[in-house]
Amino acid sequence: MMYGKILLVEDEKTLAKALKFSLEKEGFKVDVAYDGEEALQALAGGYPDLVILDLMLPKIDGYEVCREIRRRSDLPIIMLTARDEAIDKILGLELGADDYMTKPFNTRELLARIKAILRRTGQGGASGKKNIKLGDLEIDLIKHKVVVRGCEVSLTSKQYALLSFLASNPGRVYSREQLLEEVWGYVSASDLRTVDVHIRHLREKIEEHPAEPSYILTVWGAGYKFREG
Ligand code: CA
């Protein structure tokens, strides 16, 4: 069993209560905020290990709360959304959430994702490598800093995790399922698009010509790989 502190921001009281119950049963300590203002107040009193954040909230909405959090930290955030369309914005640089779930969702799936995120953020870089240098791309694996053509680029924590994973295994082809498993910690067939969205955002950040990538290559019918040397 694992323990951690979760801030749950959800204005639907029935859902909030049910989720709090399920999470507590798993051993988490859960604080609930029913609107964006309460969420920011709760955060001012100290950070939890993870935030579950509903998008549509009274007073201050989930977008603004997410931006507020990202301004100060890379605290893991899972967004809850009623619609699928917002995925680009949610996972992209604008908000930089770690993951999202579309309502209605399966509580066990949410639990699996929470555990995957906490497992990942709880473990330090075990490999001895300190940085990766290839062409005009440099990745500082200790400071989590990425420099392209002499300029530091800002990546979300998930974009960074994906890039550093691929770049640490150059030339190896990974399917989208494998990348979900390695980087997100779970596999769900409905979420393969998440990988593509992150790859696209990453290419826009690091590639000189995102449409003709030279670092993260598409292997048709198979997946993606990072170029070798
Ligand atoms: Ca809501």
PDB file of C-alpha atoms and ligand atoms in Angstrom:
ATOM      1  CA  MET A   1       0.000   0.000   0.000  1.00  0.00           C
ATOM      2  CA  MET A   2       1.231   3.491  -0.742  1.00  0.00           C
ATOM      3  CA  TYR A   3       0.421   6.716   0.997  1.00  0.00           C
ATOM      4  CA  GLY A   4       0.354  10.268  -0.177  1.00  0.00           C
ATOM      5  CA  LYS A   5      -1.581  13.453   0.200  1.00  0.00           C
ATOM      6  CA  ILE A   6      -4.028  14.382  -2.520  1.00  0.00           C
ATOM      7  CA  LEU A   7      -5.912  17.606  -3.061  1.00  0.00           C
ATOM      8  CA  LEU A   8      -9.180  16.860  -4.844  1.00  0.00           C
ATOM      9  CA  VAL A   9     -10.790  19.873  -6.493  1.00  0.00           C
ATOM     10  CA  GLU A  10     -14.306  19.020  -7.616  1.00  0.00           C
ATOM     11  CA  ASP A  11     -17.549  20.964  -7.293  1.00  0.00           C
ATOM     12  CA  GLU A  12     -19.875  17.993  -7.821  1.00  0.00           C
ATOM     13  CA  LYS A  13     -20.303  17.035  -4.182  1.00  0.00           C
ATOM     14  CA  THR A  14     -21.511  13.469  -4.822  1.00  0.00           C
ATOM     15  CA  LEU A  15     -18.549  12.714  -7.070  1.00  0.00           C
ATOM     16  CA  ALA A  16     -16.138  14.414  -4.677  1.00  0.00           C
ATOM     17  CA  LYS A  17     -17.406  12.351  -1.745  1.00  0.00           C
ATOM     18  CA  ALA A  18     -17.266   9.077  -3.671  1.00  0.00           C
ATOM     19  CA  LEU A  19     -13.714   9.793  -4.888  1.00  0.00           C
ATOM     20  CA  LYS A  20     -12.525  10.849  -1.450  1.00  0.00           C
ATOM     21  CA  PHE A  21     -13.921   7.600  -0.046  1.00  0.00           C
ATOM     22  CA  SER A  22     -12.207   5.453  -2.709  1.00  0.00           C
ATOM     23  CA  LEU A  23      -8.879   7.262  -2.352  1.00  0.00           C
ATOM     24  CA  GLU A  24      -8.907   7.051   1.418  1.00  0.00           C
ATOM     25  CA  LYS A  25      -9.641   3.360   1.197  1.00  0.00           C
ATOM     26  CA  GLU A  26      -6.387   3.067  -0.773  1.00  0.00           C
ATOM     27  CA  GLY A  27      -4.500   4.767   2.029  1.00  0.00           C
ATOM     28  CA  PHE A  28      -4.305   8.331   0.682  1.00  0.00           C
ATOM     29  CA  LYS A  29      -4.968  11.379   2.760  1.00  0.00           C
ATOM     30  CA  VAL A  30      -7.484  13.500   0.858  1.00  0.00           C
ATOM     31  CA  ASP A  31      -8.409  17.170   1.162  1.00  0.00           C
ATOM     32  CA  VAL A  32     -11.355  18.368  -0.888  1.00  0.00           C
ATOM     33  CA  ALA A  33     -11.843  21.846  -2.340  1.00  0.00           C
ATOM     34  CA  TYR A  34     -15.218  22.595  -3.943  1.00  0.00           C
ATOM     35  CA  ASP A  35     -14.126  25.527  -6.101  1.00  0.00           C
ATOM     36  CA  GLY A  36     -10.987  27.118  -7.508  1.00  0.00           C
ATOM     37  CA  GLU A  37     -10.713  29.674  -4.744  1.00  0.00           C
ATOM     38  CA  GLU A  38     -10.755  26.986  -2.051  1.00  0.00           C
ATOM     39  CA  ALA A  39      -8.157  25.054  -4.061  1.00  0.00           C
ATOM     40  CA  LEU A  40      -5.718  27.960  -4.124  1.00  0.00           C
ATOM     41  CA  GLN A  41      -6.309  28.585  -0.414  1.00  0.00           C
ATOM     42  CA  ALA A  42      -5.572  24.934   0.332  1.00  0.00           C
ATOM     43  CA  LEU A  43      -2.379  25.091  -1.747  1.00  0.00           C
ATOM     44  CA  ALA A  44      -1.230  28.206   0.055  1.00  0.00           C
ATOM     45  CA  GLY A  45      -1.165  26.094   3.200  1.00  0.00           C
ATOM     46  CA  GLY A  46       1.258  23.574   1.704  1.00  0.00           C
ATOM     47  CA  TYR A  47       1.548  21.294  -1.290  1.00  0.00           C
ATOM     48  CA  PRO A  48       0.024  17.834  -1.488  1.00  0.00           C
ATOM     49  CA  ASP A  49       1.749  15.071  -3.494  1.00  0.00           C
ATOM     50  CA  LEU A  50      -0.765  15.327  -6.304  1.00  0.00           C
ATOM     51  CA  VAL A  51      -3.792  17.388  -7.366  1.00  0.00           C
ATOM     52  CA  ILE A  52      -6.916  16.034  -9.033  1.00  0.00           C
ATOM     53  CA  LEU A  53      -8.425  19.059 -10.680  1.00  0.00           C
ATOM     54  CA  ASP A  54     -11.823  19.388 -12.298  1.00  0.00           C
ATOM     55  CA  LEU A  55     -11.817  21.739 -15.284  1.00  0.00           C
ATOM     56  CA  MET A  56     -15.191  23.385 -14.830  1.00  0.00           C
ATOM     57  CA  LEU A  57     -15.314  24.943 -11.379  1.00  0.00           C
ATOM     58  CA  PRO A  58     -17.133  27.882  -9.805  1.00  0.00           C
ATOM     59  CA  LYS A  59     -15.270  31.130  -9.007  1.00  0.00           C
ATOM     60  CA  ILE A  60     -11.847  30.242 -10.451  1.00  0.00           C
ATOM     61  CA  ASP A  61     -11.904  27.508 -13.103  1.00  0.00           C
ATOM     62  CA  GLY A  62      -9.553  24.554 -13.451  1.00  0.00           C
ATOM     63  CA  TYR A  63      -7.562  26.212 -16.256  1.00  0.00           C
ATOM     64  CA  GLU A  64      -6.652  29.130 -14.025  1.00  0.00           C
ATOM     65  CA  VAL A  65      -5.904  26.943 -10.999  1.00  0.00           C
ATOM     66  CA  CYS A  66      -3.635  24.787 -13.173  1.00  0.00           C
ATOM     67  CA  ARG A  67      -1.796  27.837 -14.520  1.00  0.00           C
ATOM     68  CA  GLU A  68      -1.401  29.171 -10.988  1.00  0.00           C
ATOM     69  CA  ILE A  69       0.111  25.871  -9.826  1.00  0.00           C
ATOM     70  CA  ARG A  70       2.431  25.623 -12.849  1.00  0.00           C
ATOM     71  CA  ARG A  71       3.682  29.151 -12.278  1.00  0.00           C
ATOM     72  CA  ARG A  72       5.179  27.925  -9.022  1.00  0.00           C
ATOM     73  CA  SER A  73       5.797  24.194  -9.242  1.00  0.00           C
ATOM     74  CA  ASP A  74       5.620  20.994 -11.222  1.00  0.00           C
ATOM     75  CA  LEU A  75       3.320  19.394  -8.687  1.00  0.00           C
ATOM     76  CA  PRO A  76       1.609  16.460 -10.459  1.00  0.00           C
ATOM     77  CA  ILE A  77      -1.851  17.372 -11.761  1.00  0.00           C
ATOM     78  CA  ILE A  78      -4.530  15.082 -13.175  1.00  0.00           C
ATOM     79  CA  MET A  79      -7.308  17.044 -14.846  1.00  0.00           C
ATOM     80  CA  LEU A  80     -10.904  15.894 -14.932  1.00  0.00           C
ATOM     81  CA  THR A  81     -12.797  17.068 -17.961  1.00  0.00           C
ATOM     82  CA  ALA A  82     -16.247  16.517 -19.367  1.00  0.00           C
ATOM     83  CA  ARG A  83     -15.022  16.915 -22.925  1.00  0.00           C
ATOM     84  CA  ASP A  84     -12.280  15.374 -24.993  1.00  0.00           C
ATOM     85  CA  GLU A  85     -11.486  18.453 -27.079  1.00  0.00           C
ATOM     86  CA  ALA A  86      -9.492  20.214 -24.425  1.00  0.00           C
ATOM     87  CA  ILE A  87      -6.787  17.525 -24.436  1.00  0.00           C
ATOM     88  CA  ASP A  88      -4.241  19.565 -26.445  1.00  0.00           C
ATOM     89  CA  LYS A  89      -4.583  22.524 -24.149  1.00  0.00           C
ATOM     90  CA  ILE A  90      -4.564  20.431 -20.985  1.00  0.00           C
ATOM     91  CA  LEU A  91      -1.467  18.417 -21.820  1.00  0.00           C
ATOM     92  CA  GLY A  92       0.300  21.166 -23.744  1.00  0.00           C
ATOM     93  CA  LEU A  93       2.598  23.874 -22.532  1.00  0.00           C
ATOM     94  CA  GLU A  94      -0.282  26.204 -21.861  1.00  0.00           C
ATOM     95  CA  LEU A  95      -1.436  24.125 -18.898  1.00  0.00           C
ATOM     96  CA  GLY A  96       1.060  21.307 -18.601  1.00  0.00           C
ATOM     97  CA  ALA A  97      -1.081  18.854 -16.651  1.00  0.00           C
ATOM     98  CA  ASP A  98       0.460  15.407 -16.199  1.00  0.00           C
ATOM     99  CA  ASP A  99      -2.602  13.492 -17.229  1.00  0.00           C
ATOM    100  CA  TYR A 100      -6.332  13.859 -17.714  1.00  0.00           C
ATOM    101  CA  MET A 101      -9.488  11.792 -17.465  1.00  0.00           C
ATOM    102  CA  THR A 102     -12.717  12.334 -19.329  1.00  0.00           C
ATOM    103  CA  LYS A 103     -15.906  12.106 -17.284  1.00  0.00           C
ATOM    104  CA  PRO A 104     -17.475   9.706 -16.611  1.00  0.00           C
ATOM    105  CA  PHE A 105     -14.405   7.685 -15.714  1.00  0.00           C
ATOM    106  CA  ASN A 106     -13.575   4.492 -13.920  1.00  0.00           C
ATOM    107  CA  THR A 107     -12.278   5.115 -10.398  1.00  0.00           C
ATOM    108  CA  ARG A 108      -9.888   2.181 -10.618  1.00  0.00           C
ATOM    109  CA  GLU A 109      -8.354   3.644 -13.732  1.00  0.00           C
ATOM    110  CA  LEU A 110      -7.911   6.976 -11.967  1.00  0.00           C
ATOM    111  CA  LEU A 111      -6.230   5.145  -9.079  1.00  0.00           C
ATOM    112  CA  ALA A 112      -3.887   3.380 -11.492  1.00  0.00           C
ATOM    113  CA  ARG A 113      -2.840   6.708 -12.976  1.00  0.00           C
ATOM    114  CA  ILE A 114      -2.347   8.351  -9.596  1.00  0.00           C
ATOM    115  CA  LYS A 115      -0.109   5.482  -8.533  1.00  0.00           C
ATOM    116  CA  ALA A 116       1.821   5.590 -11.795  1.00  0.00           C
ATOM    117  CA  ILE A 117       2.499   9.308 -11.402  1.00  0.00           C
ATOM    118  CA  LEU A 118       3.511   9.003  -7.767  1.00  0.00           C
ATOM    119  CA  ARG A 119       5.777   6.073  -8.559  1.00  0.00           C
ATOM    120  CA  ARG A 120       7.483   8.090 -11.244  1.00  0.00           C
ATOM    121  CA  THR A 121       7.842  11.327  -9.310  1.00  0.00           C
ATOM    122  CA  GLY A 122       8.975   9.426  -6.226  1.00  0.00           C
ATOM    123  CA  GLN A 123      11.909   7.772  -7.934  1.00  0.00           C
ATOM    124  CA  GLY A 124      15.116   9.626  -8.699  1.00  0.00           C
ATOM    125  CA  GLY A 125      17.187   9.110 -11.823  1.00  0.00           C
ATOM    126  CA  ALA A 126      18.932   5.819 -11.123  1.00  0.00           C
ATOM    127  CA  SER A 127      21.096   5.772 -14.224  1.00  0.00           C
ATOM    128  CA  GLY A 128      24.617   7.161 -13.944  1.00  0.00           C
ATOM    129  CA  LYS A 129      24.255   9.311 -17.035  1.00  0.00           C
ATOM    130  CA  LYS A 130      24.251  13.050 -16.430  1.00  0.00           C
ATOM    131  CA  ASN A 131      23.483  14.410 -19.828  1.00  0.00           C
ATOM    132  CA  ILE A 132      22.770  13.572 -23.420  1.00  0.00           C
ATOM    133  CA  LYS A 133      24.239  15.539 -26.292  1.00  0.00           C
ATOM    134  CA  LEU A 134      23.274  14.956 -29.873  1.00  0.00           C
ATOM    135  CA  GLY A 135      23.589  17.404 -32.739  1.00  0.00           C
ATOM    136  CA  ASP A 136      22.291  20.722 -31.454  1.00  0.00           C
ATOM    137  CA  LEU A 137      20.233  19.136 -28.684  1.00  0.00           C
ATOM    138  CA  GLU A 138      21.435  18.862 -25.097  1.00  0.00           C
ATOM    139  CA  ILE A 139      19.533  17.266 -22.232  1.00  0.00           C
ATOM    140  CA  ASP A 140      20.737  17.785 -18.671  1.00  0.00           C
ATOM    141  CA  LEU A 141      19.349  14.714 -16.918  1.00  0.00           C
ATOM    142  CA  ILE A 142      20.067  16.097 -13.474  1.00  0.00           C
ATOM    143  CA  LYS A 143      18.633  19.570 -13.839  1.00  0.00           C
ATOM    144  CA  HIS A 144      15.940  18.407 -16.296  1.00  0.00           C
ATOM    145  CA  LYS A 145      17.086  21.169 -18.614  1.00  0.00           C
ATOM    146  CA  VAL A 146      16.799  20.954 -22.385  1.00  0.00           C
ATOM    147  CA  VAL A 147      18.818  23.219 -24.661  1.00  0.00           C
ATOM    148  CA  VAL A 148      18.229  23.357 -28.403  1.00  0.00           C
ATOM    149  CA  ARG A 149      20.442  25.363 -30.725  1.00  0.00           C
ATOM    150  CA  GLY A 150      21.811  27.234 -27.736  1.00  0.00           C
ATOM    151  CA  CYS A 151      18.425  28.157 -26.246  1.00  0.00           C
ATOM    152  CA  GLU A 152      16.789  26.555 -23.264  1.00  0.00           C
ATOM    153  CA  VAL A 153      13.329  25.226 -24.126  1.00  0.00           C
ATOM    154  CA  SER A 154      10.578  24.873 -21.601  1.00  0.00           C
ATOM    155  CA  LEU A 155       8.839  21.497 -21.522  1.00  0.00           C
ATOM    156  CA  THR A 156       6.059  20.127 -19.367  1.00  0.00           C
ATOM    157  CA  SER A 157       7.128  17.397 -16.953  1.00  0.00           C
ATOM    158  CA  LYS A 158       5.524  14.755 -19.164  1.00  0.00           C
ATOM    159  CA  GLN A 159       7.129  16.089 -22.342  1.00  0.00           C
ATOM    160  CA  TYR A 160      10.466  16.018 -20.559  1.00  0.00           C
ATOM    161  CA  ALA A 161       9.886  12.476 -19.296  1.00  0.00           C
ATOM    162  CA  LEU A 162       9.048  11.303 -22.814  1.00  0.00           C
ATOM    163  CA  LEU A 163      12.014  13.057 -24.419  1.00  0.00           C
ATOM    164  CA  SER A 164      14.527  11.871 -21.836  1.00  0.00           C
ATOM    165  CA  PHE A 165      13.216   8.317 -22.088  1.00  0.00           C
ATOM    166  CA  LEU A 166      13.457   8.209 -25.890  1.00  0.00           C
ATOM    167  CA  ALA A 167      16.822   9.968 -25.953  1.00  0.00           C
ATOM    168  CA  SER A 168      18.205   7.564 -23.351  1.00  0.00           C
ATOM    169  CA  ASN A 169      17.406   4.683 -25.703  1.00  0.00           C
ATOM    170  CA  PRO A 170      18.458   5.962 -29.125  1.00  0.00           C
ATOM    171  CA  GLY A 171      17.644   3.868 -32.166  1.00  0.00           C
ATOM    172  CA  ARG A 172      15.157   1.715 -30.306  1.00  0.00           C
ATOM    173  CA  VAL A 173      11.639   1.680 -31.693  1.00  0.00           C
ATOM    174  CA  TYR A 174       8.836   2.019 -29.164  1.00  0.00           C
ATOM    175  CA  SER A 175       5.171   1.492 -29.922  1.00  0.00           C
ATOM    176  CA  ARG A 176       2.707   3.966 -28.472  1.00  0.00           C
ATOM    177  CA  GLU A 177       1.568   1.250 -26.053  1.00  0.00           C
ATOM    178  CA  GLN A 178       5.155   0.796 -24.844  1.00  0.00           C
ATOM    179  CA  LEU A 179       5.621   4.537 -24.413  1.00  0.00           C
ATOM    180  CA  LEU A 180       2.411   4.751 -22.387  1.00  0.00           C
ATOM    181  CA  GLU A 181       3.668   1.935 -20.213  1.00  0.00           C
ATOM    182  CA  GLU A 182       7.187   3.361 -19.777  1.00  0.00           C
ATOM    183  CA  VAL A 183       6.438   7.047 -19.452  1.00  0.00           C
ATOM    184  CA  TRP A 184       2.866   7.156 -18.159  1.00  0.00           C
ATOM    185  CA  GLY A 185       2.976   3.892 -16.269  1.00  0.00           C
ATOM    186  CA  TYR A 186      -0.197   2.417 -17.663  1.00  0.00           C
ATOM    187  CA  VAL A 187      -1.643   1.220 -20.944  1.00  0.00           C
ATOM    188  CA  SER A 188      -5.117   2.115 -22.065  1.00  0.00           C
ATOM    189  CA  ALA A 189      -6.036   1.696 -25.711  1.00  0.00           C
ATOM    190  CA  SER A 190      -8.202   4.800 -25.621  1.00  0.00           C
ATOM    191  CA  ASP A 191      -5.208   6.930 -24.733  1.00  0.00           C
ATOM    192  CA  LEU A 192      -2.798   6.227 -27.559  1.00  0.00           C
ATOM    193  CA  ARG A 193      -3.554   9.708 -28.840  1.00  0.00           C
ATOM    194  CA  THR A 194      -1.995  11.140 -25.702  1.00  0.00           C
ATOM    195  CA  VAL A 195       1.364   9.880 -26.944  1.00  0.00           C
ATOM    196  CA  ASP A 196       0.908  11.479 -30.360  1.00  0.00           C
ATOM    197  CA  VAL A 197      -0.090  14.787 -28.811  1.00  0.00           C
ATOM    198  CA  HIS A 198       3.038  14.812 -26.658  1.00  0.00           C
ATOM    199  CA  ILE A 199       5.272  13.837 -29.564  1.00  0.00           C
ATOM    200  CA  ARG A 200       3.804  16.649 -31.635  1.00  0.00           C
ATOM    201  CA  HIS A 201       4.307  19.228 -28.886  1.00  0.00           C
ATOM    202  CA  LEU A 202       7.847  17.978 -28.313  1.00  0.00           C
ATOM    203  CA  ARG A 203       8.705  18.251 -31.986  1.00  0.00           C
ATOM    204  CA  GLU A 204       7.387  21.795 -32.068  1.00  0.00           C
ATOM    205  CA  LYS A 205       9.741  22.580 -29.192  1.00  0.00           C
ATOM    206  CA  ILE A 206      12.930  20.805 -30.232  1.00  0.00           C
ATOM    207  CA  GLU A 207      12.856  20.276 -33.975  1.00  0.00           C
ATOM    208  CA  GLU A 208      13.952  22.949 -36.417  1.00  0.00           C
ATOM    209  CA  HIS A 209      11.373  21.606 -38.893  1.00  0.00           C
ATOM    210  CA  PRO A 210       8.686  19.825 -36.852  1.00  0.00           C
ATOM    211  CA  ALA A 211       7.113  18.358 -39.985  1.00  0.00           C
ATOM    212  CA  GLU A 212      10.440  16.786 -40.968  1.00  0.00           C
ATOM    213  CA  PRO A 213      11.790  15.786 -37.569  1.00  0.00           C
ATOM    214  CA  SER A 214      15.441  14.911 -37.154  1.00  0.00           C
ATOM    215  CA  TYR A 215      15.399  13.757 -33.507  1.00  0.00           C
ATOM    216  CA  ILE A 216      12.127  12.011 -32.755  1.00  0.00           C
ATOM    217  CA  LEU A 217      11.398   9.875 -35.792  1.00  0.00           C
ATOM    218  CA  THR A 218       8.158   8.174 -36.757  1.00  0.00           C
ATOM    219  CA  VAL A 219       8.531   4.535 -37.679  1.00  0.00           C
ATOM    220  CA  TRP A 220       5.475   3.844 -39.784  1.00  0.00           C
ATOM    221  CA  GLY A 221       3.271   1.114 -38.472  1.00  0.00           C
ATOM    222  CA  ALA A 222       5.516   0.643 -35.446  1.00  0.00           C
ATOM    223  CA  GLY A 223       5.853   3.765 -33.330  1.00  0.00           C
ATOM    224  CA  TYR A 224       8.605   6.235 -32.565  1.00  0.00           C
ATOM    225  CA  LYS A 225      12.332   6.230 -32.059  1.00  0.00           C
ATOM    226  CA  PHE A 226      15.043   8.684 -31.158  1.00  0.00           C
ATOM    227  CA  ARG A 227      17.727   9.044 -33.781  1.00  0.00           C
ATOM    228  CA  GLU A 228      21.030   7.331 -33.287  1.00  0.00           C
ATOM    229  CA  GLY A 229      24.114   9.583 -33.393  1.00  0.00           C
TER     230      GLY A 229
HETATM  231 CA    CA B   1     -17.293  20.760 -12.390  1.00  0.00          CA
END
